[in-house]
Amino acid sequence: MTADTIEPEEYASDPAERKREQRGWYFYDFACSVYSTSVLTVFLGPYLTSVAEAAADAHGYVHPLGIPVRAGSLFAYAVSASIVVAVVVMPLVGAVADRAGRKKPLLAASAYLGAAATTGMFFLAGERYLLGTFLLIVANASLSVSMVLYNAYLPQIAEPDERDAVSSRGWAFGYTSGALVLVLNLVLYSGHDSFGLSEGEAVRICLASAGLWWGAFTLVPLRRLRDRQARPEGAGRSGEGAVGSGWGQLRATLKDMRRHPLTLSFLLAYLIYNDGIQTVISQASIYGSEELELDQTTLITAVLLVQVLAVAGALGMGRLARVYGAKRTILGSLAVWTLILAAGYFLPANSPVFFYWLAAAIGLVMGGSQALSRSLFSHLIPRGKEAEYFSAYEMSDRGLSWLGPLVFGLAYQLTGSYRDAIISLVIFFAVGFTLLARVPVRRAVAAAGNPIPDRI
């Protein structure tokens, strides 16, 4: 065996063991998706905005570090800042995981740091917008780092022809947990008076409970997933050990990816269109509450509808991929995303029914477009570099998705209109569609040295 050769056992255990690991792997989506749903999508945006507005001056600005920021833009800027932090950390974590062959301890550390920060949001009250901003940055960056490690397990626990299905089931598990916890959140928030709680206290309990859920269910994948032997060249590269500069490792990863230009082309397309998806997800509650003047109960119900339909959407798009291929299915979903944004721009205020229809459309395409992108990318990675390449992928998934929230925040900062902010995101889907359409995915899989599935 040469130094660059990896034994097949490192990537495919016997069927029973592989199924056991897959079931454990699904549960990290089950654990952390509650943060994405309850915290990032529903509660934290409007609540942090209200906290910032309480601390704002007469002109509606807060001044973190002496910088004037419109209170309504603070949440979007904080999301962007969290992603910048993640960009610095993720390449280092990905390289250490590949070289040391120790994904689980790093997954545990990042997951529990994020869960602790989320639980700490219980103390976000009064005018503590700086505390809220700090906890958001820590939690969101930790989630991004943990997803590098989580995604890197996919090519090791699933054979090439089953990855679309396994990835889609993971997303379905996540949406199931998101829906379950949102039901509990809705009961608590809607009946907060009967529980002897103020509205703010109910929101803070919902935020903190997401952190407790995240931490508790992370125990399942930590028990079932197993670490693989490090790749032979993992002892070092160019004299570097496992610990080095995050930016230096990013440069090394991108330099290595230049040997696989088709993989890099896919990553660029994904970076752009997923930036749009992530921004829609994170800013939807702000748009609904501030521009469409919908109450919190309506927003919770709409996101619950998204979660329920996203389970069916993720599984349904997984089946479509088996017939039409992942690439064509993703392209179809991007066309639907563009129509969703156009419809959102014209959505009338104080019209919950129209908002529910829009939420239904989002649910049907959201999970599938992300799940199929993840499984498609897993085919484009050279063996032995899963965590390293997925660190670059995660920058696209949650890592480099700083541009969308920044554009959204700037559009509102300059125009004072959330409608202008939401329609500005169309460019991400249009450009991403064009770039993805140009990627010859079968040649890209072969160039990475991987077997080509029957449908891709």
Coordinates of C-alpha atoms in Angstrom, one line a residue:
M1 CA 0.0 0.0 0.0
T2 CA 1.4 3.4 -0.9
A3 CA 1.5 6.4 1.5
D4 CA -1.6 7.9 -0.2
T5 CA -3.7 4.7 -0.3
I6 CA -6.5 4.2 2.2
E7 CA -7.8 0.8 3.1
P8 CA -11.5 0.4 2.1
E9 CA -12.3 -0.7 5.7
E10 CA -11.6 2.9 6.8
Y11 CA -14.6 4.0 4.8
A12 CA -17.1 1.1 4.9
S13 CA -17.5 -1.2 7.8
D14 CA -19.8 -4.2 7.7
P15 CA -23.4 -3.4 7.0
A16 CA -24.7 -3.8 10.6
E17 CA -21.9 -1.6 12.0
R18 CA -22.5 0.9 9.2
K19 CA -26.2 1.1 10.0
R20 CA -25.5 1.6 13.7
E21 CA -23.2 4.5 12.9
Q22 CA -25.6 6.0 10.5
R23 CA -28.4 6.0 13.1
G24 CA -26.1 7.6 15.6
W25 CA -25.0 10.2 13.0
Y26 CA -28.6 11.2 12.4
F27 CA -28.9 12.2 16.0
Y28 CA -26.5 15.1 15.8
D29 CA -28.9 16.7 13.3
F30 CA -31.6 15.8 15.8
A31 CA -29.6 17.6 18.5
C32 CA -28.3 20.8 16.9
S33 CA -31.2 21.6 14.5
V34 CA -33.2 22.9 17.5
Y35 CA -30.7 25.7 17.7
S36 CA -31.1 26.6 14.1
T37 CA -34.9 26.4 14.3
S38 CA -35.9 27.8 17.7
V39 CA -33.0 30.1 18.3
L40 CA -31.7 31.4 15.0
T41 CA -34.9 31.3 12.9
V42 CA -37.7 32.1 15.4
F43 CA -36.8 33.7 18.7
L44 CA -33.4 35.3 18.8
G45 CA -33.7 37.7 15.8
P46 CA -36.9 39.5 17.0
Y47 CA -35.9 39.3 20.7
L48 CA -32.3 40.5 20.2
T49 CA -33.7 43.3 18.0
S50 CA -36.1 44.3 20.8
V51 CA -33.3 44.3 23.3
A52 CA -31.2 46.5 21.0
E53 CA -34.1 48.8 20.4
A54 CA -34.6 49.2 24.2
A55 CA -30.9 50.3 24.4
A56 CA -31.0 52.5 21.3
D57 CA -30.5 56.2 21.2
A58 CA -33.2 58.7 20.0
H59 CA -32.3 58.0 16.4
G60 CA -32.7 54.2 16.7
Y61 CA -28.9 53.4 16.9
V62 CA -26.9 51.3 19.3
H63 CA -23.1 51.8 19.6
P64 CA -21.2 48.6 20.1
L65 CA -17.4 49.4 20.3
G66 CA -18.4 53.0 19.4
I67 CA -19.8 52.1 16.0
P68 CA -23.3 53.4 15.2
V69 CA -25.5 50.5 14.2
R70 CA -29.2 50.7 13.5
A71 CA -30.9 48.4 16.0
G72 CA -32.8 46.5 13.3
S73 CA -29.5 45.6 11.6
L74 CA -27.7 44.3 14.7
F75 CA -28.9 40.7 14.4
A76 CA -27.8 40.4 10.8
Y77 CA -24.4 41.9 11.6
A78 CA -23.9 39.5 14.5
V79 CA -24.6 36.5 12.3
S80 CA -22.0 37.8 9.9
A81 CA -19.5 38.3 12.7
S82 CA -20.1 34.7 14.0
I83 CA -19.3 33.4 10.5
V84 CA -16.0 35.4 10.3
V85 CA -15.0 33.8 13.6
A86 CA -15.9 30.3 12.2
V87 CA -13.8 31.0 9.1
V88 CA -10.7 31.4 11.2
V89 CA -11.3 28.3 13.3
M90 CA -12.8 25.7 10.9
P91 CA -9.7 25.0 8.7
L92 CA -7.6 24.3 11.7
V93 CA -10.2 22.0 13.2
G94 CA -10.6 20.1 9.9
A95 CA -6.9 19.6 9.5
V96 CA -6.4 18.4 13.1
A97 CA -9.3 16.0 12.7
D98 CA -7.9 14.5 9.5
R99 CA -4.3 14.3 10.7
A100 CA -5.0 13.0 14.2
G101 CA -8.0 10.9 13.3
R102 CA -9.8 12.2 16.3
K103 CA -13.1 13.8 15.2
K104 CA -15.2 12.8 18.2
P105 CA -13.3 14.8 20.9
L106 CA -13.4 17.9 18.7
L107 CA -17.1 17.3 17.9
A108 CA -17.8 17.1 21.6
A109 CA -15.9 20.3 22.4
S110 CA -17.5 22.4 19.7
A111 CA -21.0 21.0 20.4
Y112 CA -20.9 21.6 24.1
L113 CA -19.4 25.1 23.8
G114 CA -22.3 26.0 21.5
A115 CA -24.9 24.4 23.7
A116 CA -23.5 26.2 26.8
A117 CA -23.6 29.6 25.0
T118 CA -27.2 28.9 23.9
T119 CA -28.3 27.9 27.4
G120 CA -26.7 31.2 28.6
M121 CA -29.2 33.1 26.5
F122 CA -31.6 32.7 29.5
F123 CA -29.7 35.7 31.0
L124 CA -30.4 38.0 28.0
A125 CA -32.7 40.6 29.4
G126 CA -33.2 44.3 29.7
E127 CA -30.7 46.2 27.5
R128 CA -28.1 43.4 27.4
Y129 CA -27.7 43.5 23.6
L130 CA -23.9 43.1 23.9
L131 CA -24.3 39.9 25.9
G132 CA -26.8 38.6 23.3
T133 CA -24.5 39.5 20.5
F134 CA -21.6 37.7 22.1
L135 CA -23.5 34.5 22.9
L136 CA -24.9 34.5 19.3
I137 CA -21.4 34.7 17.9
V138 CA -20.1 31.9 20.2
A139 CA -23.0 29.6 19.6
N140 CA -23.2 30.1 15.8
A141 CA -19.5 29.7 15.3
S142 CA -19.5 26.6 17.5
L143 CA -22.3 25.1 15.4
S144 CA -20.3 25.7 12.2
V145 CA -17.2 24.0 13.6
S146 CA -19.2 21.0 14.8
M147 CA -20.8 20.6 11.4
V148 CA -17.4 20.3 9.8
L149 CA -16.8 17.2 11.9
Y150 CA -20.3 15.9 11.6
N151 CA -20.4 16.2 7.8
A152 CA -16.9 14.6 7.5
Y153 CA -18.3 11.3 8.8
L154 CA -20.7 11.0 5.8
P155 CA -18.3 9.4 3.3
Q156 CA -17.0 7.1 6.0
I157 CA -20.3 5.7 7.1
A158 CA -22.2 5.5 3.8
E159 CA -21.4 3.8 0.5
P160 CA -21.5 6.1 -2.6
D161 CA -24.9 5.0 -3.8
E162 CA -26.6 5.5 -0.4
R163 CA -25.2 8.9 0.5
D164 CA -28.1 10.9 -0.9
A165 CA -30.6 8.8 1.2
V166 CA -28.4 8.9 4.3
S167 CA -27.9 12.7 4.0
S168 CA -31.6 13.3 3.4
R169 CA -32.5 11.2 6.5
G170 CA -30.1 13.2 8.6
W171 CA -31.9 16.4 7.5
A172 CA -35.3 14.8 8.2
F173 CA -34.2 13.9 11.7
G174 CA -33.2 17.5 12.2
Y175 CA -36.5 18.9 11.0
T176 CA -38.4 16.4 13.1
S177 CA -36.7 17.6 16.3
G178 CA -37.2 21.2 15.3
A179 CA -40.9 20.6 14.8
L180 CA -41.2 18.8 18.1
V181 CA -39.5 21.5 20.1
L182 CA -41.4 24.2 18.3
V183 CA -44.6 22.7 19.4
L184 CA -43.4 22.8 23.0
N185 CA -42.2 26.4 22.5
L186 CA -45.6 27.4 21.1
V187 CA -47.4 25.9 24.1
L188 CA -45.1 27.8 26.5
Y189 CA -45.0 31.1 24.6
S190 CA -48.8 31.2 23.9
G191 CA -49.7 30.3 27.4
H192 CA -47.0 32.2 29.3
D193 CA -49.5 34.0 31.4
S194 CA -51.0 30.8 32.7
F195 CA -47.5 29.6 33.6
G196 CA -46.9 32.8 35.5
L197 CA -44.3 34.0 33.1
S198 CA -43.8 37.3 31.2
E199 CA -43.4 37.2 27.4
G200 CA -39.7 37.9 27.7
E201 CA -39.2 35.1 30.3
A202 CA -41.0 32.7 28.1
V203 CA -38.7 33.6 25.1
R204 CA -35.6 33.2 27.3
I205 CA -36.7 29.8 28.5
C206 CA -37.3 28.7 24.9
L207 CA -33.8 29.9 24.0
A208 CA -32.1 28.2 26.9
S209 CA -34.0 24.9 26.4
A210 CA -32.6 24.7 22.9
G211 CA -29.1 24.6 24.4
L212 CA -30.1 21.9 26.9
W213 CA -31.6 19.8 24.1
W214 CA -28.5 20.3 21.9
G215 CA -26.2 19.1 24.7
A216 CA -28.4 16.1 25.8
F217 CA -28.9 14.5 22.4
T218 CA -25.2 15.0 21.3
L219 CA -24.5 12.1 23.6
V220 CA -26.0 9.7 21.1
P221 CA -23.6 10.3 18.2
L222 CA -20.7 10.5 20.6
R223 CA -21.5 6.9 21.7
R224 CA -22.1 5.4 18.3
L225 CA -19.7 7.1 15.9
R226 CA -16.1 5.8 15.8
D227 CA -12.9 7.5 14.9
R228 CA -10.8 6.2 12.0
Q229 CA -7.1 5.8 11.7
A230 CA -5.4 9.0 10.6
R231 CA -4.2 9.1 7.0
P232 CA -0.5 8.2 6.7
E233 CA 0.5 11.7 5.6
G234 CA -1.3 13.1 8.6
A235 CA 1.8 13.4 10.7
G236 CA 2.6 16.6 9.1
R237 CA 2.9 18.6 5.9
S238 CA 5.8 20.9 5.1
G239 CA 7.1 20.5 8.6
E240 CA 3.8 21.6 10.3
G241 CA 2.3 19.6 13.1
A242 CA -1.4 19.1 13.7
V243 CA -1.5 22.6 15.3
G244 CA -1.0 25.5 13.1
S245 CA -2.5 28.7 11.7
G246 CA -6.1 28.4 10.8
W247 CA -5.6 30.8 7.9
G248 CA -2.4 28.9 6.9
Q249 CA -4.4 25.6 6.8
L250 CA -7.1 27.3 4.8
R251 CA -4.5 28.3 2.2
A252 CA -3.1 24.8 2.2
T253 CA -6.5 23.3 1.7
L254 CA -7.4 25.6 -1.1
K255 CA -4.0 25.0 -2.7
D256 CA -4.7 21.3 -2.6
M257 CA -8.2 21.8 -4.0
R258 CA -6.6 23.6 -7.0
R259 CA -5.6 20.1 -8.1
H260 CA -9.3 19.3 -8.2
P261 CA -10.7 22.3 -10.1
L262 CA -14.1 20.7 -10.7
T263 CA -14.6 20.2 -6.9
L264 CA -13.6 23.8 -6.4
S265 CA -16.2 24.9 -9.1
F266 CA -19.0 23.1 -7.3
L267 CA -17.9 24.6 -4.0
L268 CA -18.0 28.1 -5.5
A269 CA -21.5 27.5 -6.8
Y270 CA -22.7 26.1 -3.5
L271 CA -21.1 29.0 -1.6
I272 CA -23.2 31.5 -3.5
Y273 CA -26.6 29.8 -3.6
N274 CA -26.4 28.5 -0.1
D275 CA -25.5 32.0 1.1
G276 CA -29.0 32.9 -0.1
I277 CA -30.6 29.9 1.6
Q278 CA -28.9 30.6 5.0
T279 CA -29.8 34.3 4.9
V280 CA -33.5 33.6 4.2
I281 CA -33.6 31.1 7.1
S282 CA -31.9 33.4 9.6
Q283 CA -33.7 36.6 8.6
A284 CA -37.2 35.3 7.9
S285 CA -38.5 36.0 11.4
I286 CA -37.2 39.6 11.3
Y287 CA -38.9 40.1 8.0
G288 CA -42.1 38.6 9.3
S289 CA -42.2 40.6 12.5
E290 CA -40.9 43.9 11.4
E291 CA -42.1 44.3 7.8
L292 CA -45.2 42.0 7.6
E293 CA -46.2 43.0 11.2
L294 CA -46.9 39.4 12.2
D295 CA -47.1 38.4 15.9
Q296 CA -44.7 35.8 17.4
T297 CA -47.3 33.1 17.6
T298 CA -47.8 33.4 13.8
L299 CA -44.1 33.2 13.2
I300 CA -43.7 30.1 15.5
T301 CA -46.6 28.4 13.7
A302 CA -45.2 29.2 10.3
V303 CA -41.7 27.8 11.2
L304 CA -43.4 24.8 12.6
L305 CA -45.1 24.3 9.2
V306 CA -41.7 24.6 7.6
Q307 CA -40.3 21.9 9.8
V308 CA -43.1 19.5 9.2
L309 CA -43.0 19.9 5.4
A310 CA -39.2 19.9 5.4
V311 CA -39.2 16.3 6.5
A312 CA -41.3 15.3 3.5
G313 CA -39.4 17.7 1.3
A314 CA -36.0 16.3 2.2
L315 CA -37.1 12.7 1.8
G316 CA -39.0 13.5 -1.4
M317 CA -36.1 15.3 -3.0
G318 CA -33.9 12.4 -2.1
R319 CA -36.2 10.2 -4.1
L320 CA -36.2 12.6 -7.0
A321 CA -32.4 12.5 -7.0
R322 CA -32.5 8.8 -7.5
V323 CA -34.5 9.3 -10.7
Y324 CA -33.1 12.6 -12.1
G325 CA -29.8 12.9 -10.3
A326 CA -28.8 15.2 -7.4
K327 CA -27.5 18.0 -9.7
R328 CA -30.8 18.4 -11.6
T329 CA -32.9 18.2 -8.5
I330 CA -30.8 20.9 -6.8
L331 CA -31.1 23.1 -9.9
G332 CA -34.9 22.7 -9.8
S333 CA -35.0 23.7 -6.1
L334 CA -33.0 26.9 -6.8
A335 CA -35.6 28.0 -9.3
V336 CA -38.2 27.5 -6.7
W337 CA -36.2 29.5 -4.2
T338 CA -36.1 32.4 -6.6
L339 CA -39.9 32.3 -7.0
I340 CA -40.3 32.3 -3.2
L341 CA -38.2 35.5 -2.8
A342 CA -40.2 37.2 -5.5
A343 CA -43.5 36.2 -3.8
G344 CA -42.1 37.3 -0.4
Y345 CA -41.4 40.8 -1.8
F346 CA -45.0 41.3 -2.7
L347 CA -46.5 39.7 0.4
P348 CA -49.0 42.0 2.1
A349 CA -48.6 43.0 5.7
N350 CA -50.9 41.5 8.4
S351 CA -51.8 38.5 6.2
P352 CA -50.9 35.3 8.0
V353 CA -52.5 33.0 5.4
F354 CA -50.2 34.2 2.6
F355 CA -47.2 33.9 4.9
Y356 CA -48.2 30.3 5.7
W357 CA -48.3 29.5 2.0
L358 CA -44.8 30.9 1.6
A359 CA -43.6 28.9 4.6
A360 CA -45.0 25.8 3.0
A361 CA -43.0 26.4 -0.2
I362 CA -39.8 27.0 1.8
G363 CA -40.3 23.8 3.7
L364 CA -40.7 21.7 0.6
V365 CA -37.3 22.8 -0.9
M366 CA -35.2 23.8 2.1
G367 CA -34.1 20.4 3.4
G368 CA -33.7 18.7 0.1
S369 CA -31.5 21.4 -1.5
Q370 CA -29.1 21.3 1.5
A371 CA -29.1 17.5 2.0
L372 CA -28.4 16.8 -1.7
S373 CA -25.7 19.4 -1.8
R374 CA -24.0 17.8 1.1
S375 CA -24.2 14.3 -0.4
L376 CA -23.1 15.5 -3.8
F377 CA -20.0 17.2 -2.4
S378 CA -19.1 14.0 -0.5
H379 CA -18.5 12.4 -3.9
L380 CA -16.0 15.1 -4.9
I381 CA -13.6 14.7 -2.0
P382 CA -10.3 12.8 -2.3
R383 CA -10.1 10.0 0.2
G384 CA -8.5 10.8 3.5
K385 CA -9.3 14.5 3.4
E386 CA -12.9 14.5 4.5
A387 CA -12.7 16.8 7.5
E388 CA -10.3 19.1 5.7
Y389 CA -12.5 19.5 2.6
F390 CA -15.7 19.6 4.7
S391 CA -14.2 22.5 6.6
A392 CA -14.1 24.4 3.3
Y393 CA -17.6 23.2 2.5
E394 CA -18.8 24.3 5.9
M395 CA -17.6 27.8 5.2
S396 CA -20.1 27.7 2.4
D397 CA -22.8 26.0 4.4
R398 CA -22.6 28.2 7.5
G399 CA -19.0 29.5 7.3
L400 CA -18.8 31.9 4.4
S401 CA -22.5 32.7 4.5
W402 CA -21.6 36.1 5.9
L403 CA -22.2 38.0 2.7
G404 CA -25.9 37.4 2.6
P405 CA -26.7 38.7 6.1
L406 CA -24.3 41.6 5.5
V407 CA -26.1 42.5 2.2
F408 CA -29.5 42.1 4.0
G409 CA -28.3 44.3 6.9
L410 CA -26.8 46.9 4.6
A411 CA -29.9 47.0 2.4
Y412 CA -32.0 47.8 5.5
Q413 CA -29.5 50.2 6.9
L414 CA -29.5 52.2 3.7
T415 CA -33.2 52.0 2.8
G416 CA -35.0 51.3 6.0
S417 CA -37.1 48.7 4.0
Y418 CA -37.0 45.0 4.7
R419 CA -38.7 44.4 1.4
D420 CA -35.6 45.8 -0.4
A421 CA -33.4 43.7 1.8
I422 CA -35.3 40.4 1.0
I423 CA -35.4 40.9 -2.8
S424 CA -31.7 41.7 -2.8
L425 CA -31.1 38.0 -2.1
V426 CA -32.3 36.9 -5.5
I427 CA -28.9 37.4 -7.0
F428 CA -27.4 34.6 -4.9
F429 CA -29.8 32.0 -6.3
A430 CA -29.5 33.3 -9.9
V431 CA -25.7 33.2 -9.9
G432 CA -25.5 29.9 -7.9
F433 CA -27.8 28.3 -10.4
T434 CA -25.7 29.4 -13.4
L435 CA -22.4 28.2 -11.8
L436 CA -23.8 24.8 -10.7
A437 CA -25.3 24.2 -14.2
R438 CA -21.8 24.5 -15.6
V439 CA -20.2 21.8 -13.3
P440 CA -19.7 18.4 -15.0
V441 CA -20.3 16.4 -11.8
R442 CA -19.6 12.9 -13.3
R443 CA -16.1 14.1 -14.4
A444 CA -15.7 15.8 -11.0
V445 CA -16.3 12.5 -9.2
A446 CA -13.9 10.6 -11.4
A447 CA -11.2 13.3 -11.1
A448 CA -11.4 13.0 -7.3
G449 CA -10.7 9.3 -7.6
N450 CA -14.1 8.1 -6.4
P451 CA -16.5 5.6 -7.9
I452 CA -19.3 7.2 -10.0
P453 CA -22.9 6.4 -8.8
D454 CA -25.4 5.4 -11.3
R455 CA -27.3 8.6 -10.8
I456 CA -25.6 11.9 -9.8

